Tab-separated table of C-alpha atoms and ligand atoms in Angstrom:
chain	number	residue	atom	x	y	z
A	1	MET	CA	-19.416	-5.609	-2.847
A	2	SER	CA	-17.727	-2.915	-1.212
A	3	GLY	CA	-16.852	-3.036	2.648
A	4	HIS	CA	-19.832	-0.870	3.223
A	5	GLY	CA	-22.264	-3.529	1.859
A	6	THR	CA	-24.138	-1.924	-1.327
A	7	PRO	CA	-21.723	-2.356	-4.737
A	8	ILE	CA	-20.817	0.708	-6.956
A	9	PRO	CA	-20.610	-0.184	-10.495
A	10	MET	CA	-17.888	1.773	-12.336
A	11	THR	CA	-17.340	2.314	-16.149
A	12	SER	CA	-14.467	3.813	-17.848
A	13	HIS	CA	-14.453	4.724	-21.565
A	14	PRO	CA	-12.431	5.564	-24.037
A	15	CYS	CA	-11.054	8.958	-23.789
A	16	GLY	CA	-9.331	12.026	-25.385
A	17	PRO	CA	-6.085	13.310	-24.145
A	18	LEU	CA	-5.566	13.498	-20.175
A	19	THR	CA	-3.870	16.943	-19.314
A	20	GLY	CA	-2.929	19.017	-16.351
A	21	THR	CA	-1.661	18.325	-12.894
A	22	ALA	CA	-2.780	15.327	-10.441
A	23	GLU	CA	-2.407	16.167	-6.935
A	24	VAL	CA	-2.998	12.685	-5.889
A	25	PRO	CA	-3.424	11.646	-1.570
A	26	GLY	CA	-0.620	11.221	0.751
A	27	ASP	CA	1.113	8.169	0.941
A	28	LYS	CA	-0.929	5.230	2.727
A	29	SER	CA	2.144	3.470	4.574
A	30	ILE	CA	3.755	6.778	6.052
A	31	SER	CA	0.252	7.638	6.977
A	32	HIS	CA	-0.268	4.811	8.985
A	33	ARG	CA	2.985	5.012	10.656
A	34	SER	CA	2.507	8.765	11.267
A	35	LEU	CA	-0.602	7.943	13.552
A	36	ILE	CA	0.696	4.268	15.274
A	37	LEU	CA	4.326	6.198	16.029
A	38	GLY	CA	2.692	9.718	16.855
A	39	ALA	CA	0.358	7.600	19.332
A	40	MET	CA	3.303	5.717	20.924
A	41	ALA	CA	5.804	9.093	21.499
A	42	VAL	CA	5.095	11.346	24.365
A	43	GLY	CA	3.519	14.584	23.674
A	44	GLU	CA	1.983	16.315	20.310
A	45	THR	CA	2.623	14.871	16.912
A	46	ARG	CA	1.588	17.423	13.808
A	47	ILE	CA	1.046	15.791	10.317
A	48	SER	CA	0.175	17.353	7.534
A	49	GLY	CA	-1.087	15.863	3.980
A	50	LEU	CA	-2.369	12.519	5.765
A	51	LEU	CA	-4.257	10.338	3.497
A	52	GLU	CA	-7.950	10.466	4.590
A	53	GLY	CA	-8.668	7.335	3.127
A	54	GLU	CA	-10.988	4.529	4.886
A	55	ASP	CA	-7.812	2.595	5.523
A	56	VAL	CA	-6.105	5.389	7.646
A	57	LEU	CA	-9.116	6.803	9.059
A	58	ASP	CA	-9.806	2.924	10.583
A	59	THR	CA	-5.949	3.167	12.105
A	60	ALA	CA	-6.703	6.660	13.479
A	61	LYS	CA	-10.057	5.302	15.069
A	62	ALA	CA	-7.762	2.352	16.352
A	63	MET	CA	-5.168	4.671	18.090
A	64	ARG	CA	-8.045	6.598	19.836
A	65	ALA	CA	-9.553	3.208	21.274
A	66	PHE	CA	-5.749	2.562	22.753
A	67	GLY	CA	-6.006	5.918	24.349
A	68	ALA	CA	-4.059	8.310	21.961
A	69	GLU	CA	-6.067	11.585	21.271
A	70	VAL	CA	-6.052	12.143	17.598
A	71	THR	CA	-7.653	15.080	16.224
A	72	ASP	CA	-8.789	15.907	12.496
A	73	HIS	CA	-8.152	19.845	12.306
A	74	GLY	CA	-9.344	19.776	8.594
A	75	GLY	CA	-7.474	19.778	5.141
A	76	GLY	CA	-5.131	16.878	5.875
A	77	GLU	CA	-4.041	18.389	9.095
A	78	TRP	CA	-4.135	15.895	12.003
A	79	SER	CA	-2.648	16.019	15.495
A	80	VAL	CA	-1.873	12.976	17.860
A	81	HIS	CA	-1.261	13.261	21.522
A	82	GLY	CA	0.708	9.995	22.219
A	83	VAL	CA	0.436	7.941	25.300
A	84	GLY	CA	4.280	6.729	25.386
A	85	VAL	CA	5.725	3.211	24.485
A	86	GLY	CA	3.806	0.981	26.414
A	87	GLY	CA	1.219	3.093	27.606
A	88	PHE	CA	-1.695	1.699	25.308
A	89	ALA	CA	-5.005	1.286	27.174
A	90	GLU	CA	-7.021	-1.822	26.437
A	91	PRO	CA	-9.757	-0.866	24.217
A	92	ASP	CA	-13.347	-1.787	25.072
A	93	GLN	CA	-14.567	-2.553	21.867
A	94	VAL	CA	-13.177	-4.500	19.251
A	95	ILE	CA	-10.696	-3.125	16.934
A	96	ASP	CA	-12.298	-3.236	12.953
A	97	CYS	CA	-9.423	-2.395	10.620
A	98	GLY	CA	-11.763	-2.557	7.751
A	99	ASN	CA	-9.734	-3.446	4.530
A	100	SER	CA	-6.479	-2.644	6.069
A	101	GLY	CA	-3.714	-5.543	6.148
A	102	THR	CA	-1.253	-2.499	6.891
A	103	GLY	CA	-3.110	-0.843	9.911
A	104	VAL	CA	-4.222	-4.448	11.581
A	105	ARG	CA	-0.718	-5.939	11.146
A	106	LEU	CA	0.851	-2.725	12.316
A	107	ILE	CA	-1.367	-2.110	15.466
A	108	MET	CA	-0.890	-5.624	16.382
A	109	GLY	CA	2.809	-5.410	16.439
A	110	ALA	CA	2.392	-2.045	18.410
A	111	MET	CA	0.193	-3.513	20.882
A	112	ALA	CA	2.080	-7.038	21.323
A	113	THR	CA	4.298	-6.026	24.037
A	114	SER	CA	1.690	-4.144	26.342
A	115	PRO	CA	-0.286	-5.893	29.137
A	116	ILE	CA	-3.274	-5.574	27.361
A	117	THR	CA	-5.749	-7.748	25.335
A	118	ALA	CA	-7.431	-6.576	21.993
A	119	THR	CA	-9.648	-8.638	19.353
A	120	PHE	CA	-9.282	-7.470	16.055
A	121	THR	CA	-11.612	-7.802	12.868
A	122	GLY	CA	-12.115	-6.625	9.319
A	123	ASP	CA	-13.818	-6.726	6.219
A	124	ALA	CA	-14.613	-10.140	4.020
A	125	SER	CA	-11.188	-9.425	2.219
A	126	LEU	CA	-9.257	-8.611	5.232
A	127	ASN	CA	-10.717	-11.855	7.212
A	128	LYS	CA	-9.455	-13.834	4.409
A	129	ARG	CA	-5.647	-12.712	4.881
A	130	PRO	CA	-3.220	-14.589	6.378
A	131	MET	CA	-2.145	-12.932	9.781
A	132	ALA	CA	0.070	-15.841	10.996
A	133	ARG	CA	3.019	-14.130	9.500
A	134	VAL	CA	2.733	-11.367	12.334
A	135	THR	CA	1.853	-13.644	15.372
A	136	ASP	CA	4.406	-16.147	14.605
A	137	PRO	CA	7.142	-13.580	15.390
A	138	LEU	CA	4.828	-12.022	17.839
A	139	VAL	CA	4.651	-15.109	20.166
A	140	LEU	CA	8.398	-15.316	20.121
A	141	PHE	CA	8.016	-12.070	22.459
A	142	GLY	CA	5.873	-13.695	24.824
A	143	THR	CA	2.721	-12.571	23.319
A	144	GLN	CA	-0.359	-14.874	22.681
A	145	SER	CA	-3.188	-14.741	20.119
A	146	VAL	CA	-6.195	-16.924	18.960
A	147	GLY	CA	-7.756	-16.688	15.863
A	148	ARG	CA	-9.946	-18.339	13.369
A	149	ASN	CA	-8.570	-21.560	11.244
A	150	GLY	CA	-5.738	-20.562	9.465
A	151	GLY	CA	-4.639	-17.742	11.624
A	152	ARG	CA	-7.282	-15.490	9.994
A	153	LEU	CA	-9.215	-12.444	11.504
A	154	PRO	CA	-11.368	-11.907	13.622
A	155	MET	CA	-8.222	-12.796	16.246
A	156	THR	CA	-7.738	-11.920	19.706
A	157	ILE	CA	-3.765	-10.551	21.105
A	158	VAL	CA	-2.845	-11.009	24.643
A	159	GLY	CA	0.065	-8.740	24.935
A	160	ALA	CA	3.039	-10.245	26.669
A	161	ALA	CA	3.202	-7.919	29.930
A	162	ASP	CA	6.585	-9.175	30.495
A	163	PRO	CA	8.045	-9.196	26.982
A	164	ILE	CA	11.476	-10.021	25.974
A	165	PRO	CA	13.482	-8.968	22.529
A	166	VAL	CA	13.589	-10.966	19.713
A	167	ARG	CA	15.712	-11.827	16.932
A	168	TYR	CA	13.615	-12.586	13.665
A	169	GLU	CA	14.218	-13.442	10.102
A	170	VAL	CA	11.287	-12.448	8.037
A	171	PRO	CA	10.371	-15.361	5.773
A	172	VAL	CA	8.404	-13.669	3.058
A	173	PRO	CA	9.414	-10.213	1.523
A	174	SER	CA	6.998	-7.964	4.000
A	175	ALA	CA	7.391	-4.320	5.172
A	176	GLN	CA	3.843	-5.085	7.564
A	177	VAL	CA	5.729	-8.410	8.947
A	178	LYS	CA	9.233	-6.350	9.586
A	179	SER	CA	7.284	-3.172	11.236
A	180	ALA	CA	4.934	-5.396	13.410
A	181	VAL	CA	8.245	-7.171	14.672
A	182	LEU	CA	9.817	-3.598	15.180
A	183	LEU	CA	6.867	-1.717	16.817
A	184	ALA	CA	6.474	-4.913	19.161
A	185	GLY	CA	10.270	-4.498	19.976
A	186	LEU	CA	10.065	-0.895	21.022
A	187	ASN	CA	8.578	-2.160	24.443
A	188	ALA	CA	10.711	-5.090	24.767
A	189	PRO	CA	13.738	-4.151	26.931
A	190	GLY	CA	16.982	-4.819	25.135
A	191	LYS	CA	17.846	-5.181	21.288
A	192	THR	CA	15.222	-6.305	18.990
A	193	VAL	CA	17.053	-7.656	15.360
A	194	VAL	CA	14.795	-8.094	12.217
A	195	ILE	CA	16.364	-9.518	9.162
A	196	GLU	CA	15.294	-9.203	5.817
A	197	LYS	CA	16.853	-11.038	2.714
A	198	GLU	CA	14.895	-8.759	0.086
A	199	ALA	CA	14.828	-4.752	1.339
A	200	THR	CA	11.186	-4.002	1.785
A	201	ARG	CA	9.833	-0.485	1.932
A	202	ASP	CA	11.772	0.964	4.797
A	203	HIS	CA	9.477	3.921	5.866
A	204	SER	CA	9.066	2.014	9.702
A	205	GLU	CA	12.744	2.503	10.032
A	206	ARG	CA	13.371	6.108	8.755
A	207	MET	CA	10.361	7.185	10.847
A	208	LEU	CA	11.453	5.400	14.249
A	209	ALA	CA	14.933	6.996	13.896
A	210	GLY	CA	12.960	10.366	13.267
A	211	PHE	CA	10.978	9.982	16.372
A	212	GLY	CA	14.521	9.638	18.199
A	213	ALA	CA	14.463	5.790	18.565
A	214	GLU	CA	18.121	4.204	18.590
A	215	ILE	CA	17.733	2.222	15.148
A	216	THR	CA	20.528	0.980	12.994
A	217	VAL	CA	20.607	-0.973	9.370
A	218	GLU	CA	23.255	-3.110	8.339
A	219	ASP	CA	23.429	-4.621	4.652
A	220	THR	CA	25.418	-8.065	5.363
A	221	ASP	CA	25.543	-11.235	3.584
A	222	GLU	CA	22.570	-12.524	5.899
A	223	GLY	CA	20.588	-9.646	4.507
A	224	ARG	CA	19.582	-6.188	5.749
A	225	VAL	CA	20.059	-6.213	9.567
A	226	ILE	CA	17.730	-3.883	11.590
A	227	THR	CA	18.746	-3.467	15.263
A	228	LEU	CA	16.004	-1.796	17.506
A	229	THR	CA	16.957	-0.722	21.153
A	230	GLY	CA	13.731	-1.387	23.227
A	231	ARG	CA	11.875	1.143	25.635
A	232	PRO	CA	12.920	4.823	24.280
A	233	GLU	CA	11.060	7.719	24.840
A	234	LEU	CA	9.513	8.505	21.535
A	235	LYS	CA	9.604	12.280	20.893
A	236	PRO	CA	6.725	13.922	18.934
A	237	GLN	CA	7.218	14.922	15.698
A	238	VAL	CA	6.196	17.362	12.896
A	239	ILE	CA	5.557	15.124	9.798
A	240	ALA	CA	4.719	16.277	6.416
A	241	VAL	CA	3.443	13.255	4.347
A	242	PRO	CA	4.320	13.047	0.496
A	243	ARG	CA	2.119	12.077	-1.829
A	244	ASP	CA	1.657	8.280	-2.608
A	245	PRO	CA	3.716	6.538	-5.564
A	246	SER	CA	1.255	3.718	-5.560
A	247	SER	CA	-1.729	6.664	-6.261
A	248	ALA	CA	0.523	8.152	-8.570
A	249	ALA	CA	0.879	5.111	-10.603
A	250	PHE	CA	-2.726	5.150	-11.705
A	251	PRO	CA	-2.697	9.099	-13.295
A	252	VAL	CA	0.926	7.888	-14.962
A	253	CYS	CA	0.252	5.027	-16.210
A	254	ALA	CA	-3.317	6.372	-17.420
A	255	ALA	CA	-1.604	9.210	-19.361
A	256	LEU	CA	0.982	6.955	-20.797
A	257	ILE	CA	-1.785	4.857	-22.627
A	258	THR	CA	-4.268	7.623	-23.737
A	259	PRO	CA	-3.607	9.464	-26.871
A	260	GLY	CA	-2.407	13.105	-26.600
A	261	SER	CA	-1.795	12.618	-22.723
A	262	ASP	CA	0.513	14.927	-20.739
A	263	VAL	CA	0.138	14.644	-17.011
A	264	LEU	CA	2.337	16.426	-13.868
A	265	VAL	CA	1.699	14.460	-10.846
A	266	PRO	CA	3.780	16.653	-8.461
A	267	GLY	CA	5.309	16.113	-4.866
A	268	ILE	CA	5.516	12.419	-5.229
A	269	GLY	CA	7.616	10.066	-2.680
A	270	LEU	CA	10.304	8.396	-4.674
A	271	ASN	CA	12.142	6.277	-1.673
A	272	PRO	CA	14.205	3.921	-3.474
A	273	THR	CA	12.233	0.782	-1.946
A	274	ARG	CA	8.766	2.243	-3.476
A	275	ALA	CA	10.046	3.512	-7.396
A	276	GLY	CA	10.100	0.349	-8.877
A	277	LEU	CA	7.386	0.754	-11.051
A	278	PHE	CA	8.844	3.929	-12.566
A	279	THR	CA	12.067	2.312	-13.309
A	280	THR	CA	10.178	-0.234	-15.016
A	281	LEU	CA	7.987	1.914	-17.025
A	282	ARG	CA	11.044	3.701	-18.357
A	283	GLU	CA	12.551	0.677	-19.285
A	284	MET	CA	9.412	-0.205	-21.562
A	285	GLY	CA	10.093	3.121	-23.593
A	286	ALA	CA	7.421	5.215	-21.102
A	287	ASP	CA	7.985	8.897	-21.676
A	288	LEU	CA	8.143	9.481	-18.406
A	289	THR	CA	10.347	12.256	-16.443
A	290	TYR	CA	11.263	13.722	-12.831
A	291	GLU	CA	11.334	16.828	-12.382
A	292	ASN	CA	12.273	19.248	-9.414
A	293	GLU	CA	13.899	16.363	-7.353
A	294	ARG	CA	14.314	17.059	-3.703
A	295	GLU	CA	14.327	15.599	-0.388
A	296	GLU	CA	10.899	16.551	1.952
A	297	GLY	CA	10.593	15.159	5.590
A	298	GLY	CA	13.593	12.594	5.161
A	299	GLU	CA	11.961	11.019	2.075
A	300	PRO	CA	13.283	11.782	-1.764
A	301	VAL	CA	10.468	13.498	-3.556
A	302	ALA	CA	9.860	14.584	-7.523
A	303	ASP	CA	7.241	15.891	-9.708
A	304	LEU	CA	6.413	13.301	-12.522
A	305	ARG	CA	5.726	14.264	-15.744
A	306	ALA	CA	3.818	11.378	-17.921
A	307	LYS	CA	3.085	11.498	-21.551
A	308	TYR	CA	1.590	9.324	-24.347
A	309	SER	CA	3.844	6.496	-25.238
A	310	PRO	CA	2.533	5.025	-28.071
A	311	ASN	CA	5.945	2.807	-28.444
A	312	MET	CA	6.352	0.905	-25.222
A	313	LYS	CA	7.453	-2.518	-25.049
A	314	GLY	CA	7.008	-5.447	-22.752
A	315	ILE	CA	10.053	-6.716	-20.863
A	316	SER	CA	10.998	-9.149	-18.108
A	317	VAL	CA	10.657	-7.523	-14.684
A	318	PRO	CA	13.700	-8.621	-12.437
A	319	PRO	CA	12.225	-10.545	-9.786
A	320	GLU	CA	14.358	-8.720	-7.203
A	321	ARG	CA	12.592	-5.528	-8.049
A	322	ALA	CA	9.150	-7.113	-6.916
A	323	ALA	CA	9.305	-5.748	-3.185
A	324	SER	CA	9.834	-1.786	-4.351
A	325	MET	CA	6.475	-2.143	-6.810
A	326	ILE	CA	4.291	-4.682	-5.547
A	327	ASP	CA	1.556	-3.017	-5.316
A	328	GLU	CA	1.992	-1.603	-8.662
A	329	TYR	CA	1.637	-4.847	-10.750
A	330	PRO	CA	-2.214	-4.611	-11.377
A	331	VAL	CA	-1.818	-0.962	-13.021
A	332	LEU	CA	1.435	-2.408	-15.005
A	333	SER	CA	-0.309	-5.151	-16.554
A	334	VAL	CA	-2.727	-2.756	-18.029
A	335	VAL	CA	0.320	-0.850	-19.529
A	336	ALA	CA	1.477	-4.503	-20.615
A	337	ALA	CA	-1.388	-4.751	-22.548
A	338	ASN	CA	-0.803	-1.701	-24.412
A	339	ALA	CA	2.810	-2.422	-25.027
A	340	THR	CA	4.386	-4.986	-27.891
A	341	GLY	CA	5.552	-8.133	-27.077
A	342	THR	CA	5.438	-10.221	-23.711
A	343	MET	CA	5.253	-8.515	-20.507
A	344	ILE	CA	6.740	-11.334	-17.933
A	345	MET	CA	6.353	-10.468	-14.093
A	346	GLY	CA	8.134	-13.070	-11.723
A	347	GLY	CA	8.577	-13.641	-7.974
A	348	VAL	CA	5.515	-12.197	-7.343
A	349	LYS	CA	4.026	-14.813	-4.998
A	350	GLU	CA	2.821	-12.182	-2.663
A	351	LEU	CA	0.429	-10.608	-5.033
A	352	ARG	CA	-1.792	-13.939	-3.932
A	353	VAL	CA	-2.466	-12.723	-0.326
A	354	LYS	CA	-3.174	-8.755	-1.018
A	355	GLU	CA	-6.415	-7.421	-0.721
A	356	SER	CA	-7.269	-10.067	-3.385
A	357	ASP	CA	-5.284	-12.677	-5.349
A	358	ARG	CA	-4.277	-10.073	-7.596
A	359	ILE	CA	-2.898	-12.385	-10.338
A	360	ASP	CA	-6.179	-14.017	-10.734
A	361	ALA	CA	-8.199	-10.765	-10.482
A	362	MET	CA	-6.194	-9.400	-13.127
A	363	ALA	CA	-5.908	-12.023	-15.028
A	364	ARG	CA	-9.795	-12.798	-15.104
A	365	GLY	CA	-10.426	-9.291	-16.132
A	366	LEU	CA	-7.688	-8.878	-18.525
A	367	ARG	CA	-9.434	-12.003	-20.221
A	368	ALA	CA	-12.543	-10.528	-20.155
A	369	ASN	CA	-11.623	-7.534	-21.968
A	370	GLY	CA	-9.689	-9.536	-24.705
A	371	VAL	CA	-6.045	-9.710	-23.415
A	372	THR	CA	-3.989	-12.946	-23.277
A	373	VAL	CA	-2.234	-13.894	-19.661
A	374	ASP	CA	-0.299	-16.942	-18.337
A	375	GLU	CA	0.114	-17.613	-14.674
A	376	GLY	CA	1.915	-19.461	-12.792
A	377	ASP	CA	2.112	-19.538	-8.893
A	378	ASP	CA	4.700	-16.724	-8.644
A	379	TRP	CA	4.730	-15.324	-12.170
A	380	TRP	CA	2.479	-14.413	-14.926
A	381	SER	CA	2.821	-12.667	-18.535
A	382	VAL	CA	0.667	-10.546	-20.660
A	383	GLU	CA	0.932	-10.293	-24.236
A	384	GLY	CA	0.978	-6.880	-25.367
A	385	LEU	CA	-1.777	-5.443	-28.103
A	386	GLY	CA	0.025	-2.638	-28.928
A	387	ILE	CA	-0.762	1.061	-27.914
A	388	GLY	CA	-4.751	1.437	-28.349
A	389	GLY	CA	-5.231	-2.446	-29.132
A	390	VAL	CA	-7.267	-3.727	-26.009
A	391	PRO	CA	-10.606	-4.512	-27.382
A	392	GLY	CA	-12.452	-3.925	-23.637
A	393	GLY	CA	-16.322	-4.170	-23.504
A	394	GLY	CA	-15.707	-6.550	-20.402
A	395	ILE	CA	-16.721	-6.461	-16.967
A	396	CYS	CA	-14.706	-7.072	-14.382
A	397	GLU	CA	-14.979	-8.001	-10.495
A	398	SER	CA	-12.559	-6.125	-8.042
A	399	PHE	CA	-12.927	-8.632	-5.419
A	400	LEU	CA	-13.017	-5.975	-2.554
A	401	ASP	CA	-9.594	-4.599	-3.994
A	402	HIS	CA	-9.171	-0.752	-4.619
A	403	ARG	CA	-6.104	-1.263	-6.767
A	404	ILE	CA	-8.030	-3.875	-9.100
A	405	ALA	CA	-10.737	-1.489	-9.423
A	406	MET	CA	-8.711	1.610	-10.057
A	407	SER	CA	-6.383	-0.301	-12.729
A	408	PHE	CA	-9.239	-1.502	-14.790
A	409	MET	CA	-10.711	2.222	-14.675
A	410	VAL	CA	-7.543	3.241	-15.947
A	411	MET	CA	-7.489	0.207	-18.769
A	412	GLY	CA	-10.839	1.545	-20.072
A	413	MET	CA	-9.468	5.147	-20.647
A	414	GLY	CA	-6.840	3.325	-23.636
A	415	ALA	CA	-8.979	0.702	-24.792
A	416	LYS	CA	-11.521	0.149	-27.869
A	417	LYS	CA	-14.540	-0.109	-25.947
A	418	ALA	CA	-15.493	1.078	-22.253
A	419	VAL	CA	-14.158	-1.358	-19.332
A	420	SER	CA	-16.499	-1.951	-16.320
A	421	VAL	CA	-16.088	-3.136	-12.738
A	422	ASP	CA	-18.749	-4.922	-10.783
A	423	ASP	CA	-17.661	-2.452	-7.412
A	424	GLY	CA	-15.685	0.645	-7.473
A	425	GLY	CA	-16.190	1.044	-3.721
A	426	PRO	CA	-13.021	0.110	-2.425
A	427	ILE	CA	-11.308	2.612	-4.059
A	428	ALA	CA	-12.122	5.016	-1.027
A	429	THR	CA	-9.778	3.002	0.869
A	430	SER	CA	-6.806	4.457	-0.335
A	431	PHE	CA	-7.559	7.261	-3.143
A	432	PRO	CA	-10.914	8.552	-2.146
A	433	ILE	CA	-10.492	11.512	-4.897
A	434	PHE	CA	-9.790	9.122	-7.889
A	435	GLU	CA	-12.956	9.986	-9.738
A	436	PRO	CA	-12.821	13.889	-9.736
A	437	LEU	CA	-9.190	13.603	-10.123
A	438	MET	CA	-9.335	11.493	-12.926
A	439	THR	CA	-12.265	13.445	-14.623
A	440	GLY	CA	-10.860	16.577	-13.738
A	441	LEU	CA	-7.673	15.286	-16.209
A	442	GLY	CA	-10.236	13.866	-18.853
A	443	ALA	CA	-11.385	10.890	-18.253
A	444	LYS	CA	-14.911	9.460	-18.768
A	445	LEU	CA	-15.867	7.864	-15.718
A	446	LEU	CA	-19.510	6.663	-15.010
A	447	ARG	CA	-20.614	5.581	-11.432
A	448	ASP	CA	-23.645	3.616	-11.226
A	449	ASN	CA	-24.341	4.624	-14.777
A	450	ARG	CA	-24.088	8.373	-14.107
A	451	PRO	CA	-21.282	10.767	-15.087
A	452	VAL	CA	-18.809	11.378	-12.105
B	1	S3P	C1	2.614	-2.132	3.298
B	1	S3P	C2	3.478	-3.230	2.789
B	1	S3P	C3	2.847	-4.141	1.661
B	1	S3P	C4	2.105	-3.142	0.617
B	1	S3P	C5	0.976	-2.420	1.359
B	1	S3P	C6	1.336	-1.482	2.635
B	1	S3P	C7	3.179	-1.400	4.005
B	1	S3P	O1	2.397	-5.137	2.382
B	1	S3P	O2	1.593	-4.083	-0.395
B	1	S3P	O3	0.103	-1.904	0.558
B	1	S3P	O4	2.589	-0.086	4.421
B	1	S3P	O5	4.246	-1.714	5.025
B	1	S3P	P1	3.479	-6.447	2.320
B	1	S3P	O6	3.668	-6.061	3.435
B	1	S3P	O7	2.261	-7.767	2.927
B	1	S3P	O8	4.202	-6.879	1.512
């Protein structure tokens, strides 16, 4: 089922070369943060290239509910008139974050140190996901929360009227938790310190500095120590959102496994905390090159060129690389099925608490299409069948998870027989133009049994 109720079955047929330019949408992580920090600045932030997927649109709606003026000027151009740190109004309705863990966790953090109360909910996927990882540190600021058993949504957060700054070591590698604590720290007087043992995506740190907050990052024996001074006046920014490496992963991986392909994916954010997939693919022997490397809006960017790569080999992905490619393991497993040898992916426990249990979801769909998969609590492995060796012909469940649905659509492009998913509706959460973009390159996709 999609978040909107009616499931949208999709099928991907084996196809000929994928060729051309794939202009993937803006980065989801940076888009959420642009809207939230824009809402906490004083004055007008201008954003171009915003991802207009459902997740980010839900965050835009939420920022309006907290009192910011958010305007869609068309063509990915948006503006946010912020209310300043500590200036959020109390929403008069429940905040529905749809499918988005990033949206709900960051917004909970952002409002947690203001004297207001808000109730959050989401779709069936989000309402199963753990929120205690965010409310545990928020309680230290003086915030209160009450949710369903196991710390699930719907959940009410009572912001701290008199917040105190905290020092918090994040127990799981999570940029969402780190960011929630930093956003809460904005309205606590004094210094809030967040320590992460493993580096996770650092967009919040970069953007907080860009908005004029006093923030330092030190690599120490304890880990990455981030210190934020509370109660800054955030200055509005002009933000150009780079294209999303996590979305680029789909046309890139599709090109690698589809005979004769040559696809250019321009303007992709290559922040080192996000680029682990591309390093891994190159180690497997993928013909993947970076062209025109440059810096845009404080983020490293390049054009990616991916060509059909018939001789890739499975490798053991270093567990310490997991955080930099956490959203890309599903589609990587599809490439692994088209490589030779065994692909081993360890240190990936977090995959079990994403929009779905991604190890379980991928293992089921891969097996339904003739691929051998083994799994443990925090690792999984895929037996490669060589390029074009995946039998296909199976129907996979997407479990309300956009990346699961897109990964299986990619698998069909290079398989012997078509691959189907029960519901491609969730793709709209992060990559609303996935179908026209992929068919424009040469993919053969059916939606509700009709060509896209
Ligand atoms: C995100 C962090 C990651 C990632 C998600 C986006 C972010 O989640 O999976 O898609 O923007 O901070 P975790 O923080 O749970 O690892």
